[in-house]
Short mmCIF file of N, CA and C in Angstrom, two decimals:
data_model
loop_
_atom_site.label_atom_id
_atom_site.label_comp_id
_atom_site.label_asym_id
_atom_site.label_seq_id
_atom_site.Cartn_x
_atom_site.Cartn_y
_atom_site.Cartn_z
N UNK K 1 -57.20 -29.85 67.17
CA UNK K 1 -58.09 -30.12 68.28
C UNK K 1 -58.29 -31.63 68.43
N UNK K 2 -58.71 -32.50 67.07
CA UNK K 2 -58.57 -33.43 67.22
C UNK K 2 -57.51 -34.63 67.87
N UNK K 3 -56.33 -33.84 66.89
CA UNK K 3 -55.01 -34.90 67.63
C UNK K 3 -54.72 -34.16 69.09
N UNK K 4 -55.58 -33.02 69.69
CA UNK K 4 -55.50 -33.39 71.21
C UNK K 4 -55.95 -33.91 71.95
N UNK K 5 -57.16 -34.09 71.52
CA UNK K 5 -58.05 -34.86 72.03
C UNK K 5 -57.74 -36.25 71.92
N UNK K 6 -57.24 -36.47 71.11
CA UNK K 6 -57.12 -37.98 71.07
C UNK K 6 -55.70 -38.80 71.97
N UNK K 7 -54.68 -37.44 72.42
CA UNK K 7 -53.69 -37.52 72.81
C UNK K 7 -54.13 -37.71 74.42
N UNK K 8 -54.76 -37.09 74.38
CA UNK K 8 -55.49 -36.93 76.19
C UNK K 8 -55.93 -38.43 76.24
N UNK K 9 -56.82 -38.43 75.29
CA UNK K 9 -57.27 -39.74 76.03
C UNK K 9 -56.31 -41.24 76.04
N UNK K 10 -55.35 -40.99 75.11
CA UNK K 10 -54.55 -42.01 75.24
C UNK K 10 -53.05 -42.20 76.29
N UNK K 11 -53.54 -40.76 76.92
CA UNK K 11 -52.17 -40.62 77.99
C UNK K 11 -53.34 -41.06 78.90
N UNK K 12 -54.58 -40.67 79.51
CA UNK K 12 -55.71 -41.13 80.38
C UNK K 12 -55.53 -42.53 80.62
N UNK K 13 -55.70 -43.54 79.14
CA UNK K 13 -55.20 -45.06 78.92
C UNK K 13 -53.74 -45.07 79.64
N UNK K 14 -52.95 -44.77 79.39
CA UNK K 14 -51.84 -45.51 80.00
C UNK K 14 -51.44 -44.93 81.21
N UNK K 15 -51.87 -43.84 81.91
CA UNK K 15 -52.72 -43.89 83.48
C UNK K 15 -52.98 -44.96 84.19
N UNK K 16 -54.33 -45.06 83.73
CA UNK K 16 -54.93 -46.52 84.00
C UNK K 16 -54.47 -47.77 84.16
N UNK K 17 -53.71 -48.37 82.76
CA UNK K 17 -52.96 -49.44 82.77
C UNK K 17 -51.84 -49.50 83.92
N UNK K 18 -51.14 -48.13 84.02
CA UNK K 18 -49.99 -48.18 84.95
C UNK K 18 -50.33 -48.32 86.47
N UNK K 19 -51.52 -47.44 86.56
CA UNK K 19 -52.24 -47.35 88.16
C UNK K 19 -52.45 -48.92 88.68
N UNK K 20 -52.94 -49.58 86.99
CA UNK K 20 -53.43 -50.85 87.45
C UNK K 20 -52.39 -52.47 87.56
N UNK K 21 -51.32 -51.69 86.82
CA UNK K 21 -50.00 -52.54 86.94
C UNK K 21 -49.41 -52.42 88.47
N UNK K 22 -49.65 -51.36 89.01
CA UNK K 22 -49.13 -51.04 90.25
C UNK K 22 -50.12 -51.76 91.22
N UNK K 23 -51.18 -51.92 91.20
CA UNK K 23 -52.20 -52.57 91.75
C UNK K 23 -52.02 -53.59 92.31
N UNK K 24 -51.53 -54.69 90.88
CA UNK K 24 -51.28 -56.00 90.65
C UNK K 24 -49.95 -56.30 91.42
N UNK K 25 -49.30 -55.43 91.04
CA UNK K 25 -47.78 -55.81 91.83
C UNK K 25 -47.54 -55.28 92.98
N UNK K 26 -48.75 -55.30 93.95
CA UNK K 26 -48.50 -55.34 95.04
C UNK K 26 -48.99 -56.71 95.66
N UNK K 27 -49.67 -57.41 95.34
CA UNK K 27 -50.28 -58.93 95.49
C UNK K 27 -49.17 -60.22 94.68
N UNK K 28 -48.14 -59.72 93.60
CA UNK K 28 -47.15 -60.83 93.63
C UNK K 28 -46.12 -60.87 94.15
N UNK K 29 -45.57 -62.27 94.37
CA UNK K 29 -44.72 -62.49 95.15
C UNK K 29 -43.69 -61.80 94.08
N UNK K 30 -43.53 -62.22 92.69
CA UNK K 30 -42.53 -61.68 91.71
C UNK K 30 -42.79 -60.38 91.47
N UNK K 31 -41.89 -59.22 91.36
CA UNK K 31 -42.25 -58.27 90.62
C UNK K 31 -42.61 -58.40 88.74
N UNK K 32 -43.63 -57.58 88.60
CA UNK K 32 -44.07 -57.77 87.33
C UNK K 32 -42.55 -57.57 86.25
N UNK K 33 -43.02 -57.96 85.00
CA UNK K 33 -42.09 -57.26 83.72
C UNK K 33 -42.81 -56.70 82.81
N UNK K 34 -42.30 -55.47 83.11
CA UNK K 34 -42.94 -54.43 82.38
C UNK K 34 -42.52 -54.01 80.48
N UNK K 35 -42.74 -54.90 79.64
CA UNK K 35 -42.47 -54.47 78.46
C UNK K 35 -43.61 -53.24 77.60
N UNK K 36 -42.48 -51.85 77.54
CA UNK K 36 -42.27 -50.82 76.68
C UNK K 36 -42.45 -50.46 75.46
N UNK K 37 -43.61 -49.87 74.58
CA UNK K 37 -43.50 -50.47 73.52
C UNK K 37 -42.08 -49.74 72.94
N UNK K 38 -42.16 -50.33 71.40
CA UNK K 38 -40.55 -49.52 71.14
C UNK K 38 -40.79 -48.30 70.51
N UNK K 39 -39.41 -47.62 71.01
CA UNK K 39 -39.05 -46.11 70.85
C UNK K 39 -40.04 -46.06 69.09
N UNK K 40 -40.10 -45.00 68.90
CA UNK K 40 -41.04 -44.50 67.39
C UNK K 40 -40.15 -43.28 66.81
N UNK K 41 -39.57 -43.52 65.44
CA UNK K 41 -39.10 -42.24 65.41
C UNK K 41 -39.45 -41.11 64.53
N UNK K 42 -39.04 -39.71 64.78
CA UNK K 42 -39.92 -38.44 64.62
C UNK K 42 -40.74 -38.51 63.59
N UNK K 43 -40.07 -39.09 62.56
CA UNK K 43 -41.09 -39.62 60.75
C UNK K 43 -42.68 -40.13 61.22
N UNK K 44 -42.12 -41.27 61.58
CA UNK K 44 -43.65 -42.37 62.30
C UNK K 44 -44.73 -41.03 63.01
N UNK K 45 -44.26 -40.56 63.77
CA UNK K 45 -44.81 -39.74 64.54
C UNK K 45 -45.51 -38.77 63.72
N UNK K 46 -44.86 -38.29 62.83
CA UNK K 46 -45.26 -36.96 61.69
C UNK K 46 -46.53 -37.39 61.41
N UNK K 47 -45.90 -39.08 60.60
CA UNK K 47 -46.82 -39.24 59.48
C UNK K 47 -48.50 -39.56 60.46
N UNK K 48 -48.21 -39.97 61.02
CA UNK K 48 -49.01 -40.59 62.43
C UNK K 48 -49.99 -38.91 62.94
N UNK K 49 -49.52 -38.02 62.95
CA UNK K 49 -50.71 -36.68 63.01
C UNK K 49 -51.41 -36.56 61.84
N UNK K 50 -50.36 -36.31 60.92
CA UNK K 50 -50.96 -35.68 59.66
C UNK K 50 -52.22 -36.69 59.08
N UNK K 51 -51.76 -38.34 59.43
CA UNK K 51 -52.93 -38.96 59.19
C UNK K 51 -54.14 -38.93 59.89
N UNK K 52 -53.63 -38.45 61.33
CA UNK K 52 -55.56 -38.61 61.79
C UNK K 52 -55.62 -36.46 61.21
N UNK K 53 -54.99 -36.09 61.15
CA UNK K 53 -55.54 -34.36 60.77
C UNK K 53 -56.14 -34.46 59.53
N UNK K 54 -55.73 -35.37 58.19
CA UNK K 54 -56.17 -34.78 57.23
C UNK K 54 -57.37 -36.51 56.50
N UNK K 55 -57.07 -37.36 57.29
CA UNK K 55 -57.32 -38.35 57.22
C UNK K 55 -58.25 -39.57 58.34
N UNK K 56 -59.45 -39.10 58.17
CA UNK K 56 -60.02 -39.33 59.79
C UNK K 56 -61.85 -38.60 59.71
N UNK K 57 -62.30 -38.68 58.50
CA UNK K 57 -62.97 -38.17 58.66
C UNK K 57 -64.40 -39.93 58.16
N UNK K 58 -65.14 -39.73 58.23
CA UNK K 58 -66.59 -40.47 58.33
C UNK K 58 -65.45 -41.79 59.37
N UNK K 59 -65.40 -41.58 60.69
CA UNK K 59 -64.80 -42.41 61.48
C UNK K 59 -64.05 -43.63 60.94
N UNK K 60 -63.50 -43.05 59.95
CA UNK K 60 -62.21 -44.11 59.51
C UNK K 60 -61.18 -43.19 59.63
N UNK K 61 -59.83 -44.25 59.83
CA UNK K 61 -58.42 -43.64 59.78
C UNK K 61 -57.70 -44.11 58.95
N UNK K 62 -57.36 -43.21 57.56
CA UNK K 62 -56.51 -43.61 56.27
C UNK K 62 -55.03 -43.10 56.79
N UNK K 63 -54.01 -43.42 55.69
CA UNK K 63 -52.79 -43.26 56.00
C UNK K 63 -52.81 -41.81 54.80
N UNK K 64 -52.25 -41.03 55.48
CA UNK K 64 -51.21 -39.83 54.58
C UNK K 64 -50.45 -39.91 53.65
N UNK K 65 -50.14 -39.69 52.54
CA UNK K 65 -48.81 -39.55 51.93
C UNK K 65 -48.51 -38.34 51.21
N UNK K 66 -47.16 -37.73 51.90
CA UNK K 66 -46.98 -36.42 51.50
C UNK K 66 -46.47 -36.19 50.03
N UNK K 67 -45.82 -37.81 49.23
CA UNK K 67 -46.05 -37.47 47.87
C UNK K 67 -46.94 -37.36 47.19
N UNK K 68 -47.74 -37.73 47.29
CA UNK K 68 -49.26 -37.75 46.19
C UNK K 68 -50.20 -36.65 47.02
N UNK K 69 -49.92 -36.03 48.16
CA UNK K 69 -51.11 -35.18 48.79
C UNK K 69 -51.90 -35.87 48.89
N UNK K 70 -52.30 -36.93 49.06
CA UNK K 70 -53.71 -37.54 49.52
C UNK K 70 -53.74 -38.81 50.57
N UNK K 71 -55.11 -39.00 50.77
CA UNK K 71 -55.23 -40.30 51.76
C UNK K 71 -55.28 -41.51 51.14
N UNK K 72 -55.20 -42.82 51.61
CA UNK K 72 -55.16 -44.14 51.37
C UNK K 72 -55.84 -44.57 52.48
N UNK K 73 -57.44 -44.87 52.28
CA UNK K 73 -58.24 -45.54 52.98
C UNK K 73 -58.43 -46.62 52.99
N UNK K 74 -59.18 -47.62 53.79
CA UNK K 74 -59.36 -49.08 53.44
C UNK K 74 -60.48 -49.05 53.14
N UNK K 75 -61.76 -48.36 53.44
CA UNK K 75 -62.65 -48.43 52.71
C UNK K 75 -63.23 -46.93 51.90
N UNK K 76 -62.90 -47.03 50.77
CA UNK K 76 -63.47 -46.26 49.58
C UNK K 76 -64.67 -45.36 49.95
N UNK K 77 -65.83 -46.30 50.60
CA UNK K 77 -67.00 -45.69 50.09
C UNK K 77 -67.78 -45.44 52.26
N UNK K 78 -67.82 -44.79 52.49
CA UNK K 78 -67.20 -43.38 52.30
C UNK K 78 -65.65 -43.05 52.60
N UNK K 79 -65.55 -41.98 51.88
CA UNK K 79 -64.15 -41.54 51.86
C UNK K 79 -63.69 -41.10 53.23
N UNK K 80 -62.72 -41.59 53.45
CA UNK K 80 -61.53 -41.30 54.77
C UNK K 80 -61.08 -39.43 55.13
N UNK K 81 -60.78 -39.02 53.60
CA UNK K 81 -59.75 -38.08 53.68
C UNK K 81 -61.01 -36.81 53.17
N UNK K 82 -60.30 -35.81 54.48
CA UNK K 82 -60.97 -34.46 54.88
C UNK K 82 -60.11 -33.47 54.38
N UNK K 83 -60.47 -32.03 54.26
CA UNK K 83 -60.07 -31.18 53.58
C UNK K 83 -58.30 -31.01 53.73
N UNK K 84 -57.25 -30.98 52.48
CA UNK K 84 -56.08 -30.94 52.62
C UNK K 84 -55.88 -29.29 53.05
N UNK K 85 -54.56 -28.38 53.21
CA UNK K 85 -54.40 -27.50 53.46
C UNK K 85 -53.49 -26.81 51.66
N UNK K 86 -53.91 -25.94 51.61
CA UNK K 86 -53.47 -25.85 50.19
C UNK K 86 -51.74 -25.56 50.24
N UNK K 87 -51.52 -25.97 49.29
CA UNK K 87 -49.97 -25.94 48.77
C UNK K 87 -49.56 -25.00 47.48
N UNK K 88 -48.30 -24.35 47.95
CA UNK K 88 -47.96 -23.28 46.46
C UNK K 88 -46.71 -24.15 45.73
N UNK K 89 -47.02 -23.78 44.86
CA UNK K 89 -46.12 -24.44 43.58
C UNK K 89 -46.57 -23.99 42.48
N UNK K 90 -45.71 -25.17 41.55
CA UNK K 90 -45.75 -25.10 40.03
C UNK K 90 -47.32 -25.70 39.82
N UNK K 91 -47.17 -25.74 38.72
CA UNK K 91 -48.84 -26.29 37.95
C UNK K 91 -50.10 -26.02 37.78
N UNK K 92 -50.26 -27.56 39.08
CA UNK K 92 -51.86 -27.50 39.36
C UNK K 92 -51.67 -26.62 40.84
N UNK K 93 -50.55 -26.44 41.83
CA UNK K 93 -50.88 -26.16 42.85
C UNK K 93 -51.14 -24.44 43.15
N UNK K 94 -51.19 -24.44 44.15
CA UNK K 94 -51.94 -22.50 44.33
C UNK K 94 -50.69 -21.12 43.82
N UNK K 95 -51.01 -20.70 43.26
CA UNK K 95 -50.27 -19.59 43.35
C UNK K 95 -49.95 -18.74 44.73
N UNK K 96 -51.27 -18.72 45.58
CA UNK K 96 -51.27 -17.86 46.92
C UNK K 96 -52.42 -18.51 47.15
N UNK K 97 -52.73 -18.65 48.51
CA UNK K 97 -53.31 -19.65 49.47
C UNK K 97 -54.64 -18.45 50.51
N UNK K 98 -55.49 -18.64 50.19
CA UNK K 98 -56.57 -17.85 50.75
C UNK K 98 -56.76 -17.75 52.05
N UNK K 99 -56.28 -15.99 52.78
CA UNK K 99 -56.21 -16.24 54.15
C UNK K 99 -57.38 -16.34 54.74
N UNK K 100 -58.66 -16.65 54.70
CA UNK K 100 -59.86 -16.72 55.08
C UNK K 100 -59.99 -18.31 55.54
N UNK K 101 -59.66 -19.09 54.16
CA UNK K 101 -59.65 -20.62 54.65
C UNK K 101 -58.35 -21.39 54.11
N UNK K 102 -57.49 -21.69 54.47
CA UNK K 102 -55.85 -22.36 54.30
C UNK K 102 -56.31 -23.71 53.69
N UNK K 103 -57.38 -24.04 53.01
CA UNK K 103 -57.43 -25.16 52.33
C UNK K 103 -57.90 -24.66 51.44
N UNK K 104 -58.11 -23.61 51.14
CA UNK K 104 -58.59 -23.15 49.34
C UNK K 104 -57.23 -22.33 48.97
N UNK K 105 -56.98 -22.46 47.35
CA UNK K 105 -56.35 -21.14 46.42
C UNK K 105 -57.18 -20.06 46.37
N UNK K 106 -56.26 -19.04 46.49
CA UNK K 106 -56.59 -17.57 46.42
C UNK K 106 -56.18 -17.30 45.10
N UNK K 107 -55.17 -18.06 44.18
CA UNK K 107 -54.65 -17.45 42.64
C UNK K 107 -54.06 -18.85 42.34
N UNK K 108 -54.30 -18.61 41.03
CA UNK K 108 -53.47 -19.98 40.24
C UNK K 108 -52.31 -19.68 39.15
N UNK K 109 -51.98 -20.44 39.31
CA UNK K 109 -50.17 -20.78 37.94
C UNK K 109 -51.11 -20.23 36.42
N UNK K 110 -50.50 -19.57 35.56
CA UNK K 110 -50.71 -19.53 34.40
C UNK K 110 -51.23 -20.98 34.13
N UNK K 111 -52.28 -20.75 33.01
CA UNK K 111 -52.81 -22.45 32.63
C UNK K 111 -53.55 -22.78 33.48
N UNK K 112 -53.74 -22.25 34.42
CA UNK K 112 -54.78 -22.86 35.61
C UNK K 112 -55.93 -21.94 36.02
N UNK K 113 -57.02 -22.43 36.10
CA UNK K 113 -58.40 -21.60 36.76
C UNK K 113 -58.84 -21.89 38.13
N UNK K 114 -59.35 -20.90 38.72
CA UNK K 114 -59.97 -20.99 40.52
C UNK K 114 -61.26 -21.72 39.87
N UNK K 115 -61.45 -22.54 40.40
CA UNK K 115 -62.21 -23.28 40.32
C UNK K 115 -62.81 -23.94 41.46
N UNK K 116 -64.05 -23.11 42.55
CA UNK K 116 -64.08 -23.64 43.71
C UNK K 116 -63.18 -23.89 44.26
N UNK K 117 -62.36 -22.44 44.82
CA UNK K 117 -61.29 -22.89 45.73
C UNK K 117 -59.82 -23.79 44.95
N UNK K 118 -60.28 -24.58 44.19
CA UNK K 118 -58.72 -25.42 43.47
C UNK K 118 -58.51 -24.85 42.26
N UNK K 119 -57.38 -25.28 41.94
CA UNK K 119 -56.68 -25.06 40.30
C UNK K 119 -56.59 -25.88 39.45
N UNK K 120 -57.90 -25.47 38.59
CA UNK K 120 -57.59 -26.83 37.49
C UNK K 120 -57.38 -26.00 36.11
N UNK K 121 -57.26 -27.05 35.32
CA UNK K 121 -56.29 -26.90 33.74
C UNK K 121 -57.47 -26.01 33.20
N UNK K 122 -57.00 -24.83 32.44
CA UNK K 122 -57.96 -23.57 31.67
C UNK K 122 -58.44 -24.60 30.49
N UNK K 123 -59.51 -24.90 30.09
CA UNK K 123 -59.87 -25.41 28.58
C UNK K 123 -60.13 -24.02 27.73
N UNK K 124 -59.66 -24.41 26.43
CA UNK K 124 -59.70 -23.23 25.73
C UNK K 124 -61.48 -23.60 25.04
N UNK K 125 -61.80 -22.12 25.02
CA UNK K 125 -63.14 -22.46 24.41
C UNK K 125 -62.77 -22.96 22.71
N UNK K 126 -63.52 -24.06 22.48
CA UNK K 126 -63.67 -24.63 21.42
C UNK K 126 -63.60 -24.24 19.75
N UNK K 127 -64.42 -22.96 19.91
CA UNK K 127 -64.33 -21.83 18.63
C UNK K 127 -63.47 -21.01 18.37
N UNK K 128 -62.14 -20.85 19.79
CA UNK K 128 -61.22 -19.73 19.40
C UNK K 128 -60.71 -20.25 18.60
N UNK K 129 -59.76 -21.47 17.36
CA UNK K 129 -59.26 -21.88 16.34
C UNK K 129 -60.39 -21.18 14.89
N UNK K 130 -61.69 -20.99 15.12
CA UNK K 130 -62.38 -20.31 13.83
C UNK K 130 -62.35 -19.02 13.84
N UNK K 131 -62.02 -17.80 15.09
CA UNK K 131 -62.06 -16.46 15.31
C UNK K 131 -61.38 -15.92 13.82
N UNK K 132 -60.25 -16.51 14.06
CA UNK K 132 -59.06 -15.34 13.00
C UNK K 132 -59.49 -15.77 11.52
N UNK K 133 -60.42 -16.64 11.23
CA UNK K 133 -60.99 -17.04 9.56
C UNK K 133 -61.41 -15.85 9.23
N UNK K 134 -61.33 -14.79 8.02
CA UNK K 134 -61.62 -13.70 7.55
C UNK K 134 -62.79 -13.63 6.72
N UNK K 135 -63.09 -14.94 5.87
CA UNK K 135 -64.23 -15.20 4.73
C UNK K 135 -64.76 -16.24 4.70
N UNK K 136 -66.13 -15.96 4.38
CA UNK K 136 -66.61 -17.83 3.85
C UNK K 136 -65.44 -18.34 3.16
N UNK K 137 -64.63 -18.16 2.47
CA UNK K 137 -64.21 -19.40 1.50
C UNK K 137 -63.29 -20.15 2.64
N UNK K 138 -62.76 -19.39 4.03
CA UNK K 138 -61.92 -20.38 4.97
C UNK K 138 -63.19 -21.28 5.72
N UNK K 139 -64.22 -21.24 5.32
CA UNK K 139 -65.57 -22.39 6.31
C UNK K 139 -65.90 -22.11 5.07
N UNK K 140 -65.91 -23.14 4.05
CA UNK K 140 -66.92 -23.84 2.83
C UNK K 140 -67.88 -24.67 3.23
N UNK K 141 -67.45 -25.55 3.97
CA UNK K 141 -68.67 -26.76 4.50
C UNK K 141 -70.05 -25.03 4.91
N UNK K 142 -70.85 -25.25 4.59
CA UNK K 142 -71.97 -24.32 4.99
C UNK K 142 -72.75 -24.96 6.80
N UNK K 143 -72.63 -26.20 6.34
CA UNK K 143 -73.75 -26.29 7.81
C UNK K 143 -72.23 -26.66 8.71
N UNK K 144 -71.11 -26.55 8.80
CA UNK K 144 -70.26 -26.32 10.00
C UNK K 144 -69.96 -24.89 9.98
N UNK K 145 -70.28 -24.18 9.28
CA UNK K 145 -70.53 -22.92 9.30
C UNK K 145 -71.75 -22.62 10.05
N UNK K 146 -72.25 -22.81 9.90
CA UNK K 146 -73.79 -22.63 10.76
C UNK K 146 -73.66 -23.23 12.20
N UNK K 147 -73.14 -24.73 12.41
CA UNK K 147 -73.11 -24.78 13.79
C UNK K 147 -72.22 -24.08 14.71
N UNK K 148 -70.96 -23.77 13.89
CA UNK K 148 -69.79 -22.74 14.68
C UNK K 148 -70.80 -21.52 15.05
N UNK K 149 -71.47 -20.91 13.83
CA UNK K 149 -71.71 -19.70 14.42
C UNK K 149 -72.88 -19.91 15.33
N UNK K 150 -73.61 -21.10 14.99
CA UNK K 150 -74.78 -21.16 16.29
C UNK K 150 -73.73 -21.16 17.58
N UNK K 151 -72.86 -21.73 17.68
CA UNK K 151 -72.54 -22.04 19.21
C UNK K 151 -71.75 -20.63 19.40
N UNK K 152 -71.05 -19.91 18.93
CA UNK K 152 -70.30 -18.92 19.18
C UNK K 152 -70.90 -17.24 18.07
N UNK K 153 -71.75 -16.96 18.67
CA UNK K 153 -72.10 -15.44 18.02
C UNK K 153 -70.95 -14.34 17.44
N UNK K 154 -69.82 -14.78 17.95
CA UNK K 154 -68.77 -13.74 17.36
C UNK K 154 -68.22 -14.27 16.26
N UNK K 155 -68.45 -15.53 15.61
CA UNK K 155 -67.92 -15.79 14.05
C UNK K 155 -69.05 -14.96 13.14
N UNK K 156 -69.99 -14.14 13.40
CA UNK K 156 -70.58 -13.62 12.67
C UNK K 156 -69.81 -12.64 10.73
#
């Protein structure tokens, strides 16, 4: 919606300019010279949506880059770059992409947790390395015995 809007008004602009070039060159004796800007090709153009779509938000315009998935703003504070559209892959990226909103994960890669919509790295809880200990004599220290089992009730 945005990059139509913004397309309208910049075909509206060169309307104008042209209506008003035509204006002018009816009052000189020379005909005007009309310099074009230069041809743009399809890349420029790409990168040139995707930056005001994903990049354009607290009225700044950052640049895109489709290697890193993110924006490059000039000013930091506030941030440029608005919600990305999620991506499937390996890793960190989505397993399957949530048809409700196309910028959240619906499932993640092994190793990875939904985590508000993204996929980040599973931390293992801290105490599973003391589970498989069978007896006090594998936890001698007594008071790391005591804090394991304070924090985790199943080393009982």
């Amino acid at each position: 919606r945005q990059l139509e809007t913004s397309s309208k008004q910049l075909l509206a602009r060169a309307r104008r300019t042209t209506n008003k070039l035509f204006s002018l060159s009816k009052r000189c004796r020379k005909p005007p010279r009309i310099i074009l800007p230069r041809p743009r090709s399809l890349h420029f153009w790409l990168n040139r949506a995707l930056s005001t779509l994903y990049c354009s938000e607290n009225k700044q315009l950052g640049v895109y880059s489709e290697r890193s998935r993110s924006c490059s703003c000039l000013y930091d504070h506030p941030s440029c770059q608005g919600p990305l559209p999620c991506s499937v892959g390996d890793g960190p990226r989505c397993a399957s992409c949530s048809a409700e909103n196309r910028t959240r994960c619906a499932g993640c890669n092994p190793g990875f947790t939904l985590t508000q919509g993204a996929c980040r790295p599973t931390v293992p809880d801290p105490t599973d390395p003391y589970l498989g200990m069978e007896s006090d004599r594998d936890l001698q220290d007594l008071e790391l015995h005591f804090l394991i089992q304070r924090r985790d009730p199943r080393l009982a």
